[in-house]
mmCIF file of C-alpha atoms and ligand atoms in Angstrom:
data_model
loop_
_atom_site.group_PDB
_atom_site.id
_atom_site.type_symbol
_atom_site.label_atom_id
_atom_site.label_comp_id
_atom_site.label_asym_id
_atom_site.label_seq_id
_atom_site.Cartn_x
_atom_site.Cartn_y
_atom_site.Cartn_z
ATOM 1 C CA MET A 1 -65.147 -27.429 -105.120
ATOM 2 C CA PRO A 2 -62.557 -29.862 -106.073
ATOM 3 C CA PRO A 3 -63.546 -33.508 -105.788
ATOM 4 C CA PRO A 4 -62.324 -34.990 -102.370
ATOM 5 C CA PRO A 5 -58.900 -37.025 -102.592
ATOM 6 C CA PRO A 6 -59.501 -40.720 -103.226
ATOM 7 C CA VAL A 7 -58.996 -43.142 -100.499
ATOM 8 C CA GLY A 8 -57.488 -46.387 -101.227
ATOM 9 C CA ARG A 9 -56.725 -49.376 -98.861
ATOM 10 C CA PHE A 10 -54.785 -52.624 -98.180
ATOM 11 C CA ALA A 11 -56.865 -55.088 -96.380
ATOM 12 C CA PRO A 12 -54.593 -58.085 -95.592
ATOM 13 C CA SER A 13 -55.715 -61.120 -93.460
ATOM 14 C CA PRO A 14 -52.935 -61.687 -90.830
ATOM 15 C CA THR A 15 -52.840 -65.272 -91.097
ATOM 16 C CA GLY A 16 -49.075 -65.621 -91.963
ATOM 17 C CA PRO A 17 -46.131 -63.595 -93.023
ATOM 18 C CA MET A 18 -46.741 -61.311 -96.131
ATOM 19 C CA HIS A 19 -45.460 -62.783 -99.289
ATOM 20 C CA LEU A 20 -44.537 -61.310 -102.580
ATOM 21 C CA GLY A 21 -48.239 -61.384 -103.984
ATOM 22 C CA ASN A 22 -49.441 -59.529 -101.014
ATOM 23 C CA ALA A 23 -46.702 -57.047 -101.314
ATOM 24 C CA PHE A 24 -47.501 -56.621 -105.130
ATOM 25 C CA VAL A 25 -51.135 -55.706 -104.334
ATOM 26 C CA ALA A 26 -49.920 -53.293 -101.398
ATOM 27 C CA LEU A 27 -47.510 -51.457 -103.697
ATOM 28 C CA LEU A 28 -50.051 -51.093 -106.595
ATOM 29 C CA SER A 29 -52.910 -50.047 -104.456
ATOM 30 C CA TRP A 30 -50.646 -47.430 -102.762
ATOM 31 C CA LEU A 31 -49.414 -46.034 -106.160
ATOM 32 C CA TRP A 32 -52.977 -45.974 -107.322
ATOM 33 C CA ALA A 33 -53.972 -43.905 -104.312
ATOM 34 C CA LYS A 34 -50.802 -41.702 -104.250
ATOM 35 C CA GLN A 35 -50.818 -40.942 -108.010
ATOM 36 C CA GLN A 36 -54.011 -39.124 -107.471
ATOM 37 C CA HIS A 37 -52.662 -37.487 -104.106
ATOM 38 C CA GLY A 38 -55.068 -39.708 -102.196
ATOM 39 C CA TYR A 39 -54.938 -41.385 -98.706
ATOM 40 C CA TRP A 40 -54.053 -45.107 -98.286
ATOM 41 C CA LEU A 41 -55.405 -46.919 -95.334
ATOM 42 C CA VAL A 42 -54.589 -50.203 -93.829
ATOM 43 C CA ARG A 43 -57.059 -52.576 -92.482
ATOM 44 C CA MET A 44 -56.444 -56.024 -90.812
ATOM 45 C CA GLU A 45 -59.034 -58.558 -91.786
ATOM 46 C CA ASP A 46 -58.565 -60.560 -88.716
ATOM 47 C CA LEU A 47 -62.058 -61.975 -88.250
ATOM 48 C CA ASP A 48 -60.849 -65.575 -88.181
ATOM 49 C CA THR A 49 -59.509 -65.774 -84.751
ATOM 50 C CA GLN A 50 -58.242 -69.349 -85.435
ATOM 51 C CA ARG A 51 -55.934 -68.411 -88.155
ATOM 52 C CA CYS A 52 -55.137 -64.782 -87.600
ATOM 53 C CA LYS A 53 -52.474 -63.733 -85.252
ATOM 54 C CA PRO A 54 -51.439 -60.396 -83.743
ATOM 55 C CA GLU A 55 -47.825 -61.011 -84.440
ATOM 56 C CA TYR A 56 -48.509 -61.395 -88.230
ATOM 57 C CA ALA A 57 -50.529 -58.162 -88.114
ATOM 58 C CA ARG A 58 -47.428 -56.580 -86.570
ATOM 59 C CA LEU A 59 -45.155 -58.157 -89.004
ATOM 60 C CA LEU A 60 -47.293 -56.918 -91.841
ATOM 61 C CA LEU A 61 -46.961 -53.281 -90.765
ATOM 62 C CA GLU A 62 -43.354 -53.756 -90.335
ATOM 63 C CA ASP A 63 -43.067 -55.144 -93.843
ATOM 64 C CA LEU A 64 -44.958 -52.195 -95.283
ATOM 65 C CA ARG A 65 -42.772 -49.778 -93.622
ATOM 66 C CA PHE A 66 -39.776 -51.787 -94.960
ATOM 67 C CA LEU A 67 -41.238 -51.436 -98.446
ATOM 68 C CA GLY A 68 -41.520 -47.621 -97.816
ATOM 69 C CA LEU A 69 -45.409 -47.703 -98.119
ATOM 70 C CA SER A 70 -46.838 -45.182 -95.483
ATOM 71 C CA TRP A 71 -50.486 -45.240 -94.503
ATOM 72 C CA GLU A 72 -52.653 -42.628 -92.956
ATOM 73 C CA ALA A 73 -54.591 -43.012 -89.604
ATOM 74 C CA GLN A 74 -54.427 -46.107 -87.325
ATOM 75 C CA PRO A 75 -54.939 -49.529 -89.039
ATOM 76 C CA LEU A 76 -58.441 -50.875 -88.450
ATOM 77 C CA LEU A 77 -58.825 -54.195 -86.828
ATOM 78 C CA GLN A 78 -62.049 -56.138 -87.844
ATOM 79 C CA SER A 79 -61.834 -58.300 -84.680
ATOM 80 C CA GLN A 80 -62.895 -55.179 -82.855
ATOM 81 C CA ARG A 81 -65.829 -54.193 -84.861
ATOM 82 C CA HIS A 82 -68.440 -56.952 -84.182
ATOM 83 C CA ARG A 83 -70.982 -54.382 -82.944
ATOM 84 C CA LEU A 84 -71.052 -52.587 -86.167
ATOM 85 C CA TYR A 85 -71.402 -55.880 -88.139
ATOM 86 C CA ALA A 86 -74.332 -56.963 -85.839
ATOM 87 C CA GLN A 87 -76.170 -53.514 -86.473
ATOM 88 C CA ALA A 88 -75.873 -54.113 -90.152
ATOM 89 C CA VAL A 89 -77.056 -57.665 -90.107
ATOM 90 C CA ALA A 90 -80.078 -56.582 -88.078
ATOM 91 C CA ARG A 91 -80.787 -53.795 -90.731
ATOM 92 C CA LEU A 92 -80.567 -56.381 -93.386
ATOM 93 C CA GLN A 93 -82.797 -58.754 -91.587
ATOM 94 C CA ALA A 94 -85.421 -56.182 -90.916
ATOM 95 C CA ALA A 95 -85.454 -55.390 -94.575
ATOM 96 C CA GLY A 96 -86.025 -58.806 -95.625
ATOM 97 C CA HIS A 97 -82.780 -59.571 -97.245
ATOM 98 C CA CYS A 98 -81.606 -62.550 -95.311
ATOM 99 C CA PHE A 99 -82.730 -66.087 -94.469
ATOM 100 C CA GLU A 100 -81.483 -68.732 -92.249
ATOM 101 C CA CYS A 101 -79.680 -71.804 -93.709
ATOM 102 C CA HIS A 102 -78.742 -74.992 -91.734
ATOM 103 C CA CYS A 103 -76.622 -76.789 -94.509
ATOM 104 C CA SER A 104 -73.253 -78.015 -93.441
ATOM 105 C CA ARG A 105 -70.204 -77.176 -95.574
ATOM 106 C CA LYS A 106 -70.079 -80.843 -96.831
ATOM 107 C CA GLU A 107 -73.791 -80.892 -97.997
ATOM 108 C CA ILE A 108 -73.223 -77.584 -99.934
ATOM 109 C CA ALA A 109 -70.029 -79.091 -101.572
ATOM 110 C CA LEU A 110 -71.890 -82.180 -102.399
ATOM 111 C CA ALA A 111 -75.047 -80.417 -103.893
ATOM 112 C CA PRO A 112 -75.034 -80.613 -107.683
ATOM 113 C CA HIS A 113 -76.143 -77.156 -108.448
ATOM 114 C CA VAL A 114 -73.556 -75.356 -106.555
ATOM 115 C CA ASP A 115 -70.239 -74.338 -107.946
ATOM 116 C CA GLU A 116 -67.193 -74.087 -105.828
ATOM 117 C CA THR A 117 -66.626 -70.429 -105.981
ATOM 118 C CA SER A 118 -70.185 -69.407 -104.919
ATOM 119 C CA PRO A 119 -71.408 -71.792 -102.529
ATOM 120 C CA SER A 120 -74.971 -71.462 -101.361
ATOM 121 C CA CYS A 121 -77.766 -73.003 -99.511
ATOM 122 C CA THR A 122 -79.035 -76.360 -101.144
ATOM 123 C CA GLY A 123 -82.585 -75.053 -100.443
ATOM 124 C CA ARG A 124 -83.511 -78.595 -98.639
ATOM 125 C CA CYS A 125 -82.032 -77.712 -95.113
ATOM 126 C CA SER A 126 -83.905 -77.363 -91.735
ATOM 127 C CA PRO A 127 -82.929 -76.529 -88.300
ATOM 128 C CA GLY A 128 -81.993 -79.460 -86.036
ATOM 129 C CA LYS A 129 -79.637 -80.584 -83.272
ATOM 130 C CA GLY A 130 -75.994 -80.144 -84.069
ATOM 131 C CA ARG A 131 -76.960 -78.402 -87.333
ATOM 132 C CA PRO A 132 -75.073 -75.054 -88.024
ATOM 133 C CA THR A 133 -76.996 -71.929 -88.451
ATOM 134 C CA SER A 134 -75.867 -69.370 -91.006
ATOM 135 C CA LEU A 135 -77.539 -66.273 -92.078
ATOM 136 C CA ARG A 136 -77.385 -65.707 -95.803
ATOM 137 C CA PHE A 137 -77.986 -62.699 -97.954
ATOM 138 C CA ARG A 138 -80.512 -63.368 -100.535
ATOM 139 C CA CYS A 139 -79.231 -62.321 -104.092
ATOM 140 C CA ARG A 140 -81.778 -61.071 -106.295
ATOM 141 C CA PRO A 141 -81.751 -59.896 -109.929
ATOM 142 C CA PRO A 142 -80.954 -57.499 -111.435
ATOM 143 C CA TYR A 143 -77.399 -58.635 -110.617
ATOM 144 C CA PRO A 144 -74.939 -55.640 -110.747
ATOM 145 C CA SER A 145 -72.181 -55.182 -113.357
ATOM 146 C CA PHE A 146 -69.136 -53.049 -112.689
ATOM 147 C CA GLU A 147 -66.528 -51.508 -114.655
ATOM 148 C CA ASP A 148 -63.190 -52.612 -113.500
ATOM 149 C CA ALA A 149 -60.105 -50.263 -113.790
ATOM 150 C CA VAL A 150 -58.082 -53.219 -114.947
ATOM 151 C CA LEU A 151 -60.332 -55.918 -116.448
ATOM 152 C CA GLY A 152 -62.871 -53.670 -118.077
ATOM 153 C CA LEU A 153 -66.642 -54.150 -117.752
ATOM 154 C CA GLN A 154 -67.426 -57.106 -115.530
ATOM 155 C CA THR A 155 -70.868 -58.698 -115.928
ATOM 156 C CA PRO A 156 -71.975 -61.647 -113.634
ATOM 157 C CA HIS A 157 -71.958 -64.579 -116.081
ATOM 158 C CA PRO A 158 -74.154 -67.639 -115.100
ATOM 159 C CA PRO A 159 -74.455 -68.972 -112.664
ATOM 160 C CA PRO A 160 -75.670 -65.693 -110.979
ATOM 161 C CA PRO A 161 -74.008 -64.739 -107.452
ATOM 162 C CA ARG A 162 -75.279 -66.990 -104.969
ATOM 163 C CA ASP A 163 -76.912 -66.522 -101.632
ATOM 164 C CA PHE A 164 -73.768 -65.760 -99.490
ATOM 165 C CA VAL A 165 -73.104 -66.089 -95.736
ATOM 166 C CA LEU A 166 -73.309 -62.944 -93.554
ATOM 167 C CA CYS A 167 -72.927 -64.677 -90.396
ATOM 168 C CA ARG A 168 -72.308 -68.228 -89.356
ATOM 169 C CA GLU A 169 -72.403 -69.615 -85.838
ATOM 170 C CA GLY A 170 -71.798 -66.037 -84.487
ATOM 171 C CA GLN A 171 -68.828 -65.481 -86.812
ATOM 172 C CA TYR A 172 -69.241 -62.547 -89.229
ATOM 173 C CA SER A 173 -68.153 -63.139 -92.825
ATOM 174 C CA TYR A 174 -65.550 -61.443 -94.933
ATOM 175 C CA MET A 175 -68.297 -60.348 -97.295
ATOM 176 C CA LEU A 176 -70.126 -58.612 -94.765
ATOM 177 C CA ALA A 177 -67.197 -56.987 -92.983
ATOM 178 C CA VAL A 178 -65.337 -55.869 -96.066
ATOM 179 C CA VAL A 179 -68.597 -53.995 -97.175
ATOM 180 C CA ILE A 180 -69.087 -52.344 -93.816
ATOM 181 C CA ASP A 181 -65.466 -51.358 -93.417
ATOM 182 C CA ASP A 182 -64.898 -50.119 -96.914
ATOM 183 C CA ALA A 183 -67.790 -47.594 -96.241
ATOM 184 C CA ALA A 184 -66.772 -46.873 -92.737
ATOM 185 C CA GLN A 185 -63.154 -45.963 -93.939
ATOM 186 C CA GLY A 186 -64.571 -43.948 -96.767
ATOM 187 C CA ILE A 187 -62.695 -46.101 -99.333
ATOM 188 C CA SER A 188 -63.409 -44.848 -102.768
ATOM 189 C CA GLN A 189 -61.120 -47.205 -104.681
ATOM 190 C CA VAL A 190 -60.243 -50.869 -104.116
ATOM 191 C CA LEU A 191 -57.353 -52.573 -105.567
ATOM 192 C CA ARG A 192 -56.910 -56.137 -104.953
ATOM 193 C CA GLY A 193 -56.040 -59.534 -106.355
ATOM 194 C CA ALA A 194 -58.222 -60.830 -109.461
ATOM 195 C CA ASP A 195 -59.145 -63.895 -107.440
ATOM 196 C CA LEU A 196 -61.627 -61.576 -105.756
ATOM 197 C CA ALA A 197 -63.192 -60.125 -108.895
ATOM 198 C CA GLY A 198 -66.211 -62.508 -108.435
ATOM 199 C CA ALA A 199 -66.835 -61.472 -104.851
ATOM 200 C CA THR A 200 -67.415 -57.921 -106.053
ATOM 201 C CA PHE A 201 -70.890 -58.835 -107.324
ATOM 202 C CA CYS A 202 -71.834 -59.854 -103.981
ATOM 203 C CA GLN A 203 -70.312 -56.920 -102.367
ATOM 204 C CA ILE A 204 -72.139 -54.460 -104.622
ATOM 205 C CA GLN A 205 -75.446 -56.294 -103.861
ATOM 206 C CA LEU A 206 -74.715 -55.755 -100.252
ATOM 207 C CA GLN A 207 -73.851 -52.130 -100.635
ATOM 208 C CA ARG A 208 -77.164 -51.460 -102.486
ATOM 209 C CA ALA A 209 -79.064 -53.176 -99.692
ATOM 210 C CA LEU A 210 -77.374 -51.041 -97.105
ATOM 211 C CA GLY A 211 -77.675 -47.809 -99.055
ATOM 212 C CA LEU A 212 -73.883 -47.554 -99.201
ATOM 213 C CA SER A 213 -71.884 -46.220 -102.280
ATOM 214 C CA THR A 214 -69.845 -48.405 -104.403
ATOM 215 C CA PRO A 215 -66.141 -47.754 -104.724
ATOM 216 C CA ALA A 216 -64.061 -47.941 -107.943
ATOM 217 C CA TYR A 217 -62.595 -51.482 -108.351
ATOM 218 C CA ALA A 218 -59.289 -52.629 -109.855
ATOM 219 C CA HIS A 219 -58.498 -56.240 -109.795
ATOM 220 C CA VAL A 220 -54.900 -57.073 -110.713
ATOM 221 C CA PRO A 221 -53.543 -60.204 -111.839
ATOM 222 C CA CYS A 222 -52.144 -62.481 -108.971
ATOM 223 C CA VAL A 223 -48.398 -63.262 -108.680
ATOM 224 C CA GLU A 224 -47.642 -66.708 -109.821
ATOM 225 C CA ASP A 225 -44.598 -69.002 -108.939
ATOM 226 C CA SER A 226 -42.243 -70.374 -111.520
ATOM 227 C CA LEU A 227 -44.810 -73.138 -112.150
ATOM 228 C CA GLY A 228 -47.768 -70.793 -112.696
ATOM 229 C CA ARG A 229 -49.477 -71.392 -109.465
ATOM 230 C CA ARG A 230 -50.711 -68.373 -107.421
ATOM 231 C CA LEU A 231 -48.716 -67.727 -104.443
ATOM 232 C CA ALA A 232 -50.377 -68.650 -101.157
ATOM 233 C CA LYS A 233 -49.315 -68.335 -97.470
ATOM 234 C CA ARG A 234 -50.337 -71.899 -97.170
ATOM 235 C CA GLY A 235 -48.220 -72.870 -100.041
ATOM 236 C CA GLY A 236 -45.099 -71.674 -98.085
ATOM 237 C CA ALA A 237 -44.656 -68.693 -100.587
ATOM 238 C CA LEU A 238 -41.450 -66.774 -100.086
ATOM 239 C CA SER A 239 -42.085 -64.182 -97.350
ATOM 240 C CA ILE A 240 -40.934 -60.521 -97.301
ATOM 241 C CA ALA A 241 -39.420 -61.284 -93.852
ATOM 242 C CA ALA A 242 -37.343 -64.101 -95.368
ATOM 243 C CA LEU A 243 -36.080 -61.835 -98.129
ATOM 244 C CA ARG A 244 -35.212 -59.057 -95.580
ATOM 245 C CA GLU A 245 -33.237 -61.759 -93.536
ATOM 246 C CA ARG A 246 -31.273 -62.575 -96.678
ATOM 247 C CA GLY A 247 -30.251 -58.844 -96.824
ATOM 248 C CA MET A 248 -32.571 -57.611 -99.506
ATOM 249 C CA THR A 249 -33.317 -53.977 -99.151
ATOM 250 C CA GLY A 250 -36.663 -52.101 -99.429
ATOM 251 C CA PRO A 251 -35.913 -50.321 -102.755
ATOM 252 C CA GLN A 252 -34.499 -53.561 -104.270
ATOM 253 C CA LEU A 253 -37.643 -55.485 -103.508
ATOM 254 C CA VAL A 254 -39.793 -52.611 -104.794
ATOM 255 C CA GLY A 255 -37.809 -52.470 -108.068
ATOM 256 C CA LEU A 256 -38.518 -56.102 -108.485
ATOM 257 C CA LEU A 257 -42.135 -55.824 -107.709
ATOM 258 C CA ALA A 258 -42.315 -52.992 -110.142
ATOM 259 C CA GLN A 259 -40.714 -55.085 -112.800
ATOM 260 C CA LEU A 260 -43.479 -57.785 -112.113
ATOM 261 C CA ALA A 261 -45.883 -55.118 -112.822
ATOM 262 C CA GLY A 262 -44.303 -54.210 -116.113
ATOM 263 C CA MET A 263 -42.560 -51.069 -114.709
ATOM 264 C CA GLY A 264 -38.887 -50.810 -115.345
ATOM 265 C CA GLU A 265 -36.008 -53.431 -115.463
ATOM 266 C CA GLY A 266 -35.832 -54.300 -111.717
ATOM 267 C CA HIS A 267 -33.454 -51.590 -110.481
ATOM 268 C CA PRO A 268 -33.612 -50.544 -106.816
ATOM 269 C CA THR A 269 -36.185 -47.819 -106.465
ATOM 270 C CA PRO A 270 -38.323 -46.056 -103.643
ATOM 271 C CA PRO A 271 -42.027 -46.396 -104.443
ATOM 272 C CA GLU A 272 -42.508 -42.718 -104.959
ATOM 273 C CA ALA A 273 -40.122 -42.843 -107.926
ATOM 274 C CA LEU A 274 -42.590 -45.085 -109.581
ATOM 275 C CA LEU A 275 -45.629 -42.783 -109.515
ATOM 276 C CA PRO A 276 -45.017 -41.352 -113.101
ATOM 277 C CA TYR A 277 -44.936 -44.789 -114.674
ATOM 278 C CA PHE A 278 -47.866 -46.333 -112.830
ATOM 279 C CA CYS A 279 -50.777 -47.152 -115.372
ATOM 280 C CA LEU A 280 -53.528 -49.579 -114.246
ATOM 281 C CA ALA A 281 -54.682 -50.166 -117.857
ATOM 282 C CA LYS A 282 -51.238 -51.753 -118.553
ATOM 283 C CA LEU A 283 -51.784 -54.440 -115.924
ATOM 284 C CA ARG A 284 -54.476 -56.071 -118.124
ATOM 285 C CA GLY A 285 -53.439 -59.367 -119.488
ATOM 286 C CA LEU A 286 -50.130 -59.222 -117.489
ATOM 287 C CA ARG A 287 -48.664 -62.378 -115.888
ATOM 288 C CA PRO A 288 -46.676 -61.610 -112.979
ATOM 289 C CA GLN A 289 -44.525 -64.740 -112.538
ATOM 290 C CA LEU A 290 -41.580 -65.407 -110.373
ATOM 291 C CA GLY A 291 -38.555 -67.168 -111.790
ATOM 292 C CA GLU A 292 -38.098 -64.428 -114.385
ATOM 293 C CA GLY A 293 -35.942 -61.373 -114.182
ATOM 294 C CA GLY A 294 -34.485 -60.255 -110.965
ATOM 295 C CA PHE A 295 -36.478 -62.808 -108.856
ATOM 296 C CA ASN A 296 -34.733 -65.714 -110.586
ATOM 297 C CA THR A 297 -31.885 -65.704 -108.249
ATOM 298 C CA LEU A 298 -33.948 -65.370 -105.078
ATOM 299 C CA TRP A 299 -36.707 -67.829 -105.964
ATOM 300 C CA THR A 300 -36.098 -71.452 -105.228
ATOM 301 C CA HIS A 301 -38.934 -73.766 -105.981
ATOM 302 C CA GLY A 302 -40.719 -75.195 -102.970
ATOM 303 C CA GLU A 303 -39.261 -72.576 -100.414
HETATM 304 N N1 LIG B 1 -58.385 -60.000 -96.600
HETATM 305 C C1 LIG B 1 -58.373 -60.369 -98.137
HETATM 306 C C2 LIG B 1 -57.040 -61.003 -98.296
HETATM 307 O O1 LIG B 1 -56.133 -61.028 -97.653
HETATM 308 C C3 LIG B 1 -58.418 -59.290 -99.010
HETATM 309 C C4 LIG B 1 -59.913 -58.623 -99.031
HETATM 310 C C5 LIG B 1 -60.025 -57.508 -99.945
HETATM 311 O O2 LIG B 1 -59.218 -56.729 -100.446
HETATM 312 O O3 LIG B 1 -61.178 -57.170 -100.194
HETATM 313 O O4 LIG B 1 -57.019 -61.834 -99.293
#
């Protein structure tokens, strides 16, 4: 029997209009799946109801269509999947993987042993009036390593992964939902920004605790602005919608994104035409920076 086709995904958080960094990840994850004749699924990570908006989710799908990236199946909405997350938490609790924490974010931020990327319980909290209640996953050694298709072997360097939040005041965390949904959607390969490489150690621990398989991972360099800062929606990064309004076409944009990924000279192209040139290993050490090549004319600082 031939192996089943791979399943990739794009899992944006609809907290604002998609920017070039998001489009870069979307294009590369599509290429990875399609180069192997696989499926490509979309999932809206819209758990944060304060920041996520349905109109941004709609716009995201419009932008993907504009880029010529097609997906299989109806996009999954995390906001509609609370029951599944609750079931997973119950299983983890029953198996002794969790503990309650009552630290406030401020207390954690001020605790000396905690680093910014992996906040954890201070170990000195107790329940009380007005104190938040979080359920944390207890990370235990041996901590997993993984082979990243771009970065190579990743081992958790000290400090080890911290006990991360599964649920806080009734709100399920990204870490929990991403693991449940990657498994539920049958995702076999995850391509995303390198800023999430560290989260993978936590996600693999959670997969193991739940008896789920671990997908292949590829963490690609994040697109930076002309000053070397990672693009962020909050930073007002140039949106795909804004480029569309300026009259840019999908193939033009794809050509420029491909150039950022080291493929070609920035000439307009449909995504399919890039399939023969796509190579994950070549993304290693690359620094996709705006303000070079074709984006020079489009990118105005501070926009
Ligand atoms: N929703 C996350 C984001 O938009 C991506 C999560 C993931 O790919 O695992 O940054």
